[in-house]
Tab-separated table of C-alpha atoms in Angstrom:
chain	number	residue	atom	x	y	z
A	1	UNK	CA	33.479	49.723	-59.355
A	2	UNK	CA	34.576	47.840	-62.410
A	3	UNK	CA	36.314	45.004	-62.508
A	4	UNK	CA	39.821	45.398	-65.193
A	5	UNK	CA	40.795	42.375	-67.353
A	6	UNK	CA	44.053	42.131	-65.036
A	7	UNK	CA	41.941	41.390	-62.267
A	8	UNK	CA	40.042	39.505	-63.495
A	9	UNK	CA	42.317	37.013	-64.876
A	10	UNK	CA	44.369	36.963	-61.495
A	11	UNK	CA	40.574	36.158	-60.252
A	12	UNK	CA	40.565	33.464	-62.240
A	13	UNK	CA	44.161	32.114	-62.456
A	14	UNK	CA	43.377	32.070	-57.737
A	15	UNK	CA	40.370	29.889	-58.325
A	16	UNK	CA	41.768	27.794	-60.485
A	17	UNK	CA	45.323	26.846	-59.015
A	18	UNK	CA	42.589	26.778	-55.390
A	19	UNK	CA	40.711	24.264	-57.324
A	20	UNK	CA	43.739	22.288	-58.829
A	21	UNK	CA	45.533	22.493	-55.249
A	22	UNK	CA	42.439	20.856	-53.524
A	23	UNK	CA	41.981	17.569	-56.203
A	24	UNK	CA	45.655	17.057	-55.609
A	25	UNK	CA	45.152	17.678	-51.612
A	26	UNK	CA	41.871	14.855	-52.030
A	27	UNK	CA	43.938	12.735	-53.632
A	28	UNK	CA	46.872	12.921	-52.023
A	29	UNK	CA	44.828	11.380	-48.679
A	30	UNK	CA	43.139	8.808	-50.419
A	31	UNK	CA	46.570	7.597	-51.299
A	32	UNK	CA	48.477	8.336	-48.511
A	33	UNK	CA	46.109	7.618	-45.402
A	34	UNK	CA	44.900	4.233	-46.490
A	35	UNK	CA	48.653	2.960	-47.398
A	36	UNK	CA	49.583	3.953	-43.884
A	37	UNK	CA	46.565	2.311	-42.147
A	38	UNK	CA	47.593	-0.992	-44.563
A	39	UNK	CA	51.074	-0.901	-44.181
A	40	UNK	CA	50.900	-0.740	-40.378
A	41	UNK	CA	48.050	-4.356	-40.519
A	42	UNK	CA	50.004	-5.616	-42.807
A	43	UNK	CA	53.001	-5.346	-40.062
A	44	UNK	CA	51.154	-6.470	-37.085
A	45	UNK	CA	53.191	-9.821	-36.744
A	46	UNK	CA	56.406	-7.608	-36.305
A	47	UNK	CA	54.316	-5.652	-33.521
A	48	UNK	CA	54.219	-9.005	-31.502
A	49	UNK	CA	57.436	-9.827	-32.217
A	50	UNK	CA	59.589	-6.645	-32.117
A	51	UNK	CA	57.743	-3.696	-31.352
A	52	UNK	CA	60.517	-1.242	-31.144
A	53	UNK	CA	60.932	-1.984	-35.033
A	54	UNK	CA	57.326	-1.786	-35.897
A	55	UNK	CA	56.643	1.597	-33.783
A	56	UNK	CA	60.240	2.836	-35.715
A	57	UNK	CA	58.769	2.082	-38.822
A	58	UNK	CA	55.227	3.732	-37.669
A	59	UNK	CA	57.369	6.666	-37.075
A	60	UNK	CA	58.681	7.362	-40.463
A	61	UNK	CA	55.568	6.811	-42.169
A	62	UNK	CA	54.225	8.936	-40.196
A	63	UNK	CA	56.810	11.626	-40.247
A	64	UNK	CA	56.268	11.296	-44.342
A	65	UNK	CA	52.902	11.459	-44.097
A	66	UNK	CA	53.609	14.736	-42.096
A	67	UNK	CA	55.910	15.811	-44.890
A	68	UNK	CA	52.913	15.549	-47.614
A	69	UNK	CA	50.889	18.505	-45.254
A	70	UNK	CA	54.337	20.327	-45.420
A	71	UNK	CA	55.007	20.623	-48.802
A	72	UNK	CA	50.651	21.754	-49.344
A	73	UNK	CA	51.939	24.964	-47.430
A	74	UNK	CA	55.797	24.760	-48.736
A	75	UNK	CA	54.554	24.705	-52.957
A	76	UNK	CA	52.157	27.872	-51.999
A	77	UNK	CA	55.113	29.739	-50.376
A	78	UNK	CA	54.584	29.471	-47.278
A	79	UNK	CA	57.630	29.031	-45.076
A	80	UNK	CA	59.078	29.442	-41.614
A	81	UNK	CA	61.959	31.635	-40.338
A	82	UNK	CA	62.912	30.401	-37.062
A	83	UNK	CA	64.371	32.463	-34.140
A	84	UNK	CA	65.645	32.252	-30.501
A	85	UNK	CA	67.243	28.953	-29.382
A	86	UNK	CA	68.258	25.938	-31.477
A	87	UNK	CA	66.147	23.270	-30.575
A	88	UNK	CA	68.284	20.822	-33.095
A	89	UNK	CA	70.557	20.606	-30.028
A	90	UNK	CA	67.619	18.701	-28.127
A	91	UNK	CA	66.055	17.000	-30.311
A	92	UNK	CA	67.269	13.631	-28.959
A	93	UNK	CA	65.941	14.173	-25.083
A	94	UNK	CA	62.331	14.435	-23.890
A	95	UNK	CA	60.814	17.789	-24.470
A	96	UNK	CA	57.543	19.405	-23.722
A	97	UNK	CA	56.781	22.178	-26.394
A	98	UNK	CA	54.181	24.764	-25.143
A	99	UNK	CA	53.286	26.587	-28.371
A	100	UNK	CA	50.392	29.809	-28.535
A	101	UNK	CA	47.554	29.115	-30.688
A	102	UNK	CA	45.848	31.989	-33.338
A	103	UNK	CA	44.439	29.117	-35.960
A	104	UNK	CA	44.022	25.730	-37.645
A	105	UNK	CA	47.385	26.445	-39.498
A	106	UNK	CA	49.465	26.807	-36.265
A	107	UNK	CA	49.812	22.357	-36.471
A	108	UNK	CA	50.818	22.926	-40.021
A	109	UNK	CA	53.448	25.129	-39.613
A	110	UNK	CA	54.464	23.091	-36.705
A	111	UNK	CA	54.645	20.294	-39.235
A	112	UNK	CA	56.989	21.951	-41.284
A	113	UNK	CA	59.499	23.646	-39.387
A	114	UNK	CA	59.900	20.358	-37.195
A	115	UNK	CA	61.105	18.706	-40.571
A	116	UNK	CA	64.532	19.177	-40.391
A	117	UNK	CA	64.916	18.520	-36.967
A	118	UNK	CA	66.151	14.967	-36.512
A	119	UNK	CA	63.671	12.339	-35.190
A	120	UNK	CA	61.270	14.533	-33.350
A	121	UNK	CA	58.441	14.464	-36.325
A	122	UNK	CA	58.558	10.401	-36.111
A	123	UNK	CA	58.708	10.453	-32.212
A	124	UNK	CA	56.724	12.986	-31.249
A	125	UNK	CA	53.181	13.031	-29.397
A	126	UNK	CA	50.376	15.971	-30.089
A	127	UNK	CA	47.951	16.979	-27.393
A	128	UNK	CA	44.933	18.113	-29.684
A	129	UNK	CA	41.286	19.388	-29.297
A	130	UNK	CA	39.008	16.081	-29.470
A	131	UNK	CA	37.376	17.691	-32.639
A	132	UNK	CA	40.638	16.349	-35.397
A	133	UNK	CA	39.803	12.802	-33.869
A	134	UNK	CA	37.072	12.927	-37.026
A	135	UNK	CA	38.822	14.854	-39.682
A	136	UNK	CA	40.929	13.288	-42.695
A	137	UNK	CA	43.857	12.447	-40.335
A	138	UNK	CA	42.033	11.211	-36.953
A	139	UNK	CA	42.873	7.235	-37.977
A	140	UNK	CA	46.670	8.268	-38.252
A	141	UNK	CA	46.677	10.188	-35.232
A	142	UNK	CA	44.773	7.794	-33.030
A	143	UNK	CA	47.511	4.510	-34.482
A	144	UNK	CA	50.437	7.418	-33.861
A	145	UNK	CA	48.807	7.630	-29.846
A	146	UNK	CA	48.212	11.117	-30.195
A	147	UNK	CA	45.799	12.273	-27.234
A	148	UNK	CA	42.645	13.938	-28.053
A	149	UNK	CA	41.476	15.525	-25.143
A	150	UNK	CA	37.814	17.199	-24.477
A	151	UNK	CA	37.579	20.936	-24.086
A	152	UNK	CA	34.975	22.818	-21.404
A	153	UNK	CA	34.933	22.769	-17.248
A	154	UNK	CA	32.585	19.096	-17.546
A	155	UNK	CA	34.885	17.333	-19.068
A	156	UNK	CA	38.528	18.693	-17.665
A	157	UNK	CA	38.808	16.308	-14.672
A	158	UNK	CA	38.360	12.917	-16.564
A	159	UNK	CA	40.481	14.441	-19.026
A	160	UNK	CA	43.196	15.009	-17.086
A	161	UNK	CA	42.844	11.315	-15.517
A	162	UNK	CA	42.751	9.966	-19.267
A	163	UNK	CA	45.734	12.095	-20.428
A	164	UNK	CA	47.928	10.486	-17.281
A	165	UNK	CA	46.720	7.018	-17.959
A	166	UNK	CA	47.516	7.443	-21.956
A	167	UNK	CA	50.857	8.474	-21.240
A	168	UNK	CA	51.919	6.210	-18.860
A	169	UNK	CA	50.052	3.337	-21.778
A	170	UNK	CA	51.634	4.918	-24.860
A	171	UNK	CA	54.334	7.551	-24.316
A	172	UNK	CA	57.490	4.797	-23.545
A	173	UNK	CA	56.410	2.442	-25.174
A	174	UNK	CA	56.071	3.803	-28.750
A	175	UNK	CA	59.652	6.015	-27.663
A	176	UNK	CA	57.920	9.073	-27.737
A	177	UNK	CA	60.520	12.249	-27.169
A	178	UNK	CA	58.458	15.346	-27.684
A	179	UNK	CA	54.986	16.285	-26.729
A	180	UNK	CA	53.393	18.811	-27.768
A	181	UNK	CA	50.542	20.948	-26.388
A	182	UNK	CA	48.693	24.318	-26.690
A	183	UNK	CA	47.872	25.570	-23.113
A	184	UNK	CA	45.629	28.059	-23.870
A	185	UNK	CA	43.184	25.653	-24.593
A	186	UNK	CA	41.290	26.976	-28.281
A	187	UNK	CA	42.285	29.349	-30.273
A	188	UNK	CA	42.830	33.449	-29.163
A	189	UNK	CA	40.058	34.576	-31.429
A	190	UNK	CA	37.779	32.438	-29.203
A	191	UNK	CA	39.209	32.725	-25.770
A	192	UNK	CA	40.861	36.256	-25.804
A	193	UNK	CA	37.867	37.737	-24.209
A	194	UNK	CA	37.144	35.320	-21.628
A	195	UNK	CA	40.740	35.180	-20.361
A	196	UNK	CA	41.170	39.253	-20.497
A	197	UNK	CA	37.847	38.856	-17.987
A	198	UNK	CA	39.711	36.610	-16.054
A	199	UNK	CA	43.055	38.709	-15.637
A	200	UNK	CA	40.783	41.702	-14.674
A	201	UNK	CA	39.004	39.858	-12.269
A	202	UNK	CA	42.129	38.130	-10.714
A	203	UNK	CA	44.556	41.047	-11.400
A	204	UNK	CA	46.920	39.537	-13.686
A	205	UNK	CA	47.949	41.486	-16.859
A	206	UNK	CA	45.974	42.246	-19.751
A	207	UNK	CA	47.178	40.152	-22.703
A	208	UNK	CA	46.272	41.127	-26.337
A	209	UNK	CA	48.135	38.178	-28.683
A	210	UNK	CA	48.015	35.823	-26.199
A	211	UNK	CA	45.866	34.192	-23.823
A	212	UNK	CA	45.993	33.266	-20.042
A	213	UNK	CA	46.820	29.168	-20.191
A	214	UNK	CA	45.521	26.588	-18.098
A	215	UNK	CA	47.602	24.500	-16.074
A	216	UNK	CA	45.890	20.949	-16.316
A	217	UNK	CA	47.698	19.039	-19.171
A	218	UNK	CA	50.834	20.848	-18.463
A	219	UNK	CA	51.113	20.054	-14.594
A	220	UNK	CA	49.678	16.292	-15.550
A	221	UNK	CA	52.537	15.990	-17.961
A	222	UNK	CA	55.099	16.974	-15.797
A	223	UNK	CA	54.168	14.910	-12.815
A	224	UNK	CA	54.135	11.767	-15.141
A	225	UNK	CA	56.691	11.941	-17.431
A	226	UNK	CA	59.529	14.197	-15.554
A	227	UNK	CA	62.379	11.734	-13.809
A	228	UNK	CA	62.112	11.221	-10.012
A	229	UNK	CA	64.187	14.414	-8.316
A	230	UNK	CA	64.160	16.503	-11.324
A	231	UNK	CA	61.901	20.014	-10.700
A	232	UNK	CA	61.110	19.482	-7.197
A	233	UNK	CA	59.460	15.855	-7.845
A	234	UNK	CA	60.178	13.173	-5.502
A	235	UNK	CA	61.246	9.252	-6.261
A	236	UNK	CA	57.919	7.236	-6.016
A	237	UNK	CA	55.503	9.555	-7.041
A	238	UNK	CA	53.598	9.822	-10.630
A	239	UNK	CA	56.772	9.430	-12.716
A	240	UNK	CA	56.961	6.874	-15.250
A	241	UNK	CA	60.589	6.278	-15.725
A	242	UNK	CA	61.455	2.835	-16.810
A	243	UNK	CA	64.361	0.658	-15.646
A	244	UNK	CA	65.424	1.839	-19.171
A	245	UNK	CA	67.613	3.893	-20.471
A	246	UNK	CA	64.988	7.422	-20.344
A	247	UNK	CA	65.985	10.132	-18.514
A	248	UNK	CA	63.012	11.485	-18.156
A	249	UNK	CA	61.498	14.657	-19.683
A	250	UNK	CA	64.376	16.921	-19.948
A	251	UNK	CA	63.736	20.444	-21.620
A	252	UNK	CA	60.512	23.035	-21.756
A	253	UNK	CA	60.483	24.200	-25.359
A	254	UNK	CA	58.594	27.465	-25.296
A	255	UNK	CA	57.450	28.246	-28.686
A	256	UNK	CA	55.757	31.284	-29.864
A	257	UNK	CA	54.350	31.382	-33.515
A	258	UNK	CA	53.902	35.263	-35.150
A	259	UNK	CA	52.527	35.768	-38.377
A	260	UNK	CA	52.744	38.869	-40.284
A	261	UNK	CA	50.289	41.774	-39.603
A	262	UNK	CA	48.810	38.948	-37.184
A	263	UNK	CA	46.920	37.459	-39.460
A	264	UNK	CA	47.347	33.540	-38.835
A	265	UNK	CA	47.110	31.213	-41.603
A	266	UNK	CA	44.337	28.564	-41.419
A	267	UNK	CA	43.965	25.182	-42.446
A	268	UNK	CA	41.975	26.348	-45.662
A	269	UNK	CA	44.607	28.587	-46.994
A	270	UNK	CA	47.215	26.032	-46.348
A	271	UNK	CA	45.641	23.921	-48.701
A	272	UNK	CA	44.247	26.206	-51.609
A	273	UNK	CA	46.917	28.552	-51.400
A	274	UNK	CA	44.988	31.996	-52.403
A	275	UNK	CA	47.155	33.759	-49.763
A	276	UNK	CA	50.259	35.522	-51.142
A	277	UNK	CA	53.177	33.620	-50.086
A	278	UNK	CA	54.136	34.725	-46.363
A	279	UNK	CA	56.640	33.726	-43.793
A	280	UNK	CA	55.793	32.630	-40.807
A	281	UNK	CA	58.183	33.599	-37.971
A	282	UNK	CA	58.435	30.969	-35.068
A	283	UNK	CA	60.406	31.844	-31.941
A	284	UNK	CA	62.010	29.100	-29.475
A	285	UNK	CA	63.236	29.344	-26.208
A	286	UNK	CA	64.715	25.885	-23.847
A	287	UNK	CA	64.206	25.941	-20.538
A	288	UNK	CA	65.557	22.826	-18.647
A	289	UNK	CA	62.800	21.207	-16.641
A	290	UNK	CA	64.797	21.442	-12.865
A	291	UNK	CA	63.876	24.718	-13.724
A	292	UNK	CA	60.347	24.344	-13.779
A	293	UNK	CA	58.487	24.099	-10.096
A	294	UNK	CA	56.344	20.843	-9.614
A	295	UNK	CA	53.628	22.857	-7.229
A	296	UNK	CA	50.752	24.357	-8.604
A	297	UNK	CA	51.006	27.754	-7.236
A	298	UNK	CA	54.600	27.973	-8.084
A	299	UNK	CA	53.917	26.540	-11.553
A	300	UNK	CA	50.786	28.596	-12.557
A	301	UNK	CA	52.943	31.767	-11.976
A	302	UNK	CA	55.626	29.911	-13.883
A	303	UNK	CA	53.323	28.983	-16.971
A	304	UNK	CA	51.790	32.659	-16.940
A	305	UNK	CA	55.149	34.387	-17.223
A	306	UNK	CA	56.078	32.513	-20.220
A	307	UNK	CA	52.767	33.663	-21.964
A	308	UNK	CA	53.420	37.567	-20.525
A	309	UNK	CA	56.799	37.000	-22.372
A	310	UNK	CA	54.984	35.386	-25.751
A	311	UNK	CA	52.684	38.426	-25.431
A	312	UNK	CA	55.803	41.146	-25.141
A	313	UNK	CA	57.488	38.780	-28.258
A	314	UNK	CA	54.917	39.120	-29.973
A	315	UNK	CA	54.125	43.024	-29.056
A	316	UNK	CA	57.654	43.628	-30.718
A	317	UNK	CA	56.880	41.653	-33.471
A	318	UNK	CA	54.078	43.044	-34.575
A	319	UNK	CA	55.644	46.508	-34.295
A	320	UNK	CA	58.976	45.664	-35.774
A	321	UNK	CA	58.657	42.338	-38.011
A	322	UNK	CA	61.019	40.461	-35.794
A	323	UNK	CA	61.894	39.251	-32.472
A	324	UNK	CA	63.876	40.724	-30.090
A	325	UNK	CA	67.542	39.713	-29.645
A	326	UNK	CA	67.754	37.355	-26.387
A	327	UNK	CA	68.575	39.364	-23.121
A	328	UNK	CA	72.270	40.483	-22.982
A	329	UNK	CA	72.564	40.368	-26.735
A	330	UNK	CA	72.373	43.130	-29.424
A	331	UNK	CA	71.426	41.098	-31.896
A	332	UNK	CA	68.629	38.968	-32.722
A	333	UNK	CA	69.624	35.693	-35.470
A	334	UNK	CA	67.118	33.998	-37.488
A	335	UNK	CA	67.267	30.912	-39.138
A	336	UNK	CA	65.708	30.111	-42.690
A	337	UNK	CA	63.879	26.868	-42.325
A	338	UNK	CA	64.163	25.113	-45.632
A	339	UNK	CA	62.879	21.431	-47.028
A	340	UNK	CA	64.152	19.256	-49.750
A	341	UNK	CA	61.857	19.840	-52.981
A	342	UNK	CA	63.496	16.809	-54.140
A	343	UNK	CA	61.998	14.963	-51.144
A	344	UNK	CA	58.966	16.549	-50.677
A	345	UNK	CA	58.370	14.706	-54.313
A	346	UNK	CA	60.148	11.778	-53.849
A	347	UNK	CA	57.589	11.380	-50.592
A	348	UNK	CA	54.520	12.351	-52.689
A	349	UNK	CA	55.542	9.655	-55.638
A	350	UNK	CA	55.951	6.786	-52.827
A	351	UNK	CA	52.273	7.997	-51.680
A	352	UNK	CA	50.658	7.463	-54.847
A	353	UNK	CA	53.028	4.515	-55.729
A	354	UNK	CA	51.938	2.560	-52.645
A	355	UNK	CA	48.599	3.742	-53.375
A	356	UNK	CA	48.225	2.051	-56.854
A	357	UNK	CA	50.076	-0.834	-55.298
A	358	UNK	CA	47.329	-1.458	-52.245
A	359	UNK	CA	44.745	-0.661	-55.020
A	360	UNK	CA	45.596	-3.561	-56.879
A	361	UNK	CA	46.103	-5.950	-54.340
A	362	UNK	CA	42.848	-5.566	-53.251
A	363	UNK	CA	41.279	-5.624	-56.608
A	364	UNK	CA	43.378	-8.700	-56.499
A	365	UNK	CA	41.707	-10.531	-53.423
A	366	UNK	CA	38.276	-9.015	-54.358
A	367	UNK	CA	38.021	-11.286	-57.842
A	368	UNK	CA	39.559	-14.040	-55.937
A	369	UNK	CA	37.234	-13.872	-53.601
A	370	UNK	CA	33.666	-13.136	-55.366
């Protein structure tokens, strides 16, 4: 079949605006990364002396640095319509956010459509497969105290012993408010057939979008960070409350991400850009945690329903190209996510300023020194 001019040229134009988007993506980290490690050494006196103030600072960087992945996806079109509860109205209490998980670009959109709400971004934690410890942003996640955690039946015990003892380490005392997790464990490309086994075998329903999630980090996460008495949980056992002022983990955020046709967006196209622009749609739904049973049994039947719902979500989605309107409504509302362009660049010049700043210093201290 031949190959027209028009085609050709929109052949073209795709690799080259791919090619363009990646040197800017390449360079953006080698500006942005390094200033964040350097800012954060260069601040390790107010870490001794005030470490509220240096893990507030920590936060914004890192919520800008967050901002920089936006805009990759946000300057190709891609954007978020959000559905379902308003999660605004929590976003100063300590939420758990179970989200379903199709791709790479699942985090991304995460990153974006958590923007606009408040100080989550800066004081948030991310449960994430082990894997991301070594990509681009590992050295940023691992200052943030993000928990990598190891993936496969050998490795779930100790990982479930490391998770409790990083977030009774890290999660108060860096003010974390939101954590973040995928329960399914991988993504449903590569665990949709081994959890429909599993339903068959054990009865439970046969899911097609979503998978069957595991209980481990979820139930580990509630028993350590939920205040004593709330959901069933006794004073004096795992909780990590402070004298403080927490509360405790206060909300379940279930979050469902649908993407049109089903056809997620990965990490690859979020930076090149060769997709058409698409919306994302992302639903939410608060639950509030005295709601959610402490016991295993009760709480494995609790975690499954929430997926059977994510799976009839996004069942209408896919048939429909929205959600469903909440029960007892007629009407479903969606929200347009939207970000600053204006910021987004003020952000990037700051990157590349501080960049050309640390670059210089250090040229600095090299000649001084040799």
């Amino acid at each position: 079949m031949a190959v027209t001019l028009e085609q050709a040229q929109r052949v073209g134009y795709t690799c080259l605006k791919a090619l363009l988007r990646f040197a800017f993506m390449v360079a953006n980290n080698l500006v942005a990364i390094p200033s964040y490690v350097l800012y954060l050494i260069m601040l390790q006196p107010l870490r001794v002396l005030d470490s509220k103030s240096f893990w507030y600072i920590e936060g914004v960087l890192f919520k800008w640095l967050l901002a920089m992945v936006a805009s990759w996806g946000w300057w190709a079109g891609y954007t978020v319509v959000e559905w379902g509860d308003d999660v605004k109205a929590v976003s100063e209490d300590e939420a758990m956010v179970l989200v379903n998980h199709q791709a790479t670009g699942d985090v991304c959109t995460l990153m974006m459509c958590l923007q606009d709400k408040g100080t989550v971004v800066r004081q948030m934690m991310w449960l994430m497969d082990h894997i991301f410890k070594y990509t681009n942003f590992g050295i940023v996640s691992l200052i943030h105290g993000d928990f990598f955690i190891r993936q496969g039946r050998a490795h779930r015990d100790q990982q479930l012993v490391l998770l409790k003892e990083h977030l009774e380490k890290y999660y108060r005392s860096r003010n974390r408010k939101w954590i973040v997790l995928f329960p399914e464990g991988g993504f449903l490309r590569k665990r949709r057939e081994t959890s429909q086994a599993f339903a068959k075998k054990n009865n439970l329903p046969f899911l097609k979008h979503v998978t069957l999630p595991r209980l481990g980090a979820t139930q580990v996460i509630l028993k350590t960070l939920v205040a004593p008495q709330e959901n069933g949980t006794p004073a004096g056992r795992d909780a990590v409350i402070k004298e403080s002022k927490s509360k405790g983990l206060q909300w379940v955020i279930d979050t469902t991400i649908a993407y049109p046709k089903g056809e997620p967006i990965d990490i690859q196209t979020w930076i090149l850009g060769y997709r058409q622009p698409t919306v994302t749609h992302v639903h939410y739904r608060i639950f509030p945690v005295k709601d959610v049973p402490a016991e295993p049994e009760a709480l494995t039947h609790w975690l499954y329903q929430r997926f059977i719902e994510k799976e009839d979500l996004l069942t209408h989605f896919y048939e429909t190209g929205a959600f469903p309107p909440p029960r007892g409504q007629t009407k479903a509302i969606s929200r347009e996510m939207t970000l600053s362009n204006l910021w987004l660049v003020g952000i990037q010049s700051l990157a590349f300023l501080s960049g050309g700043m640390w670059y210089c210093i250090l040229q600095y201290f090299y000649h001084c020194l040799f």
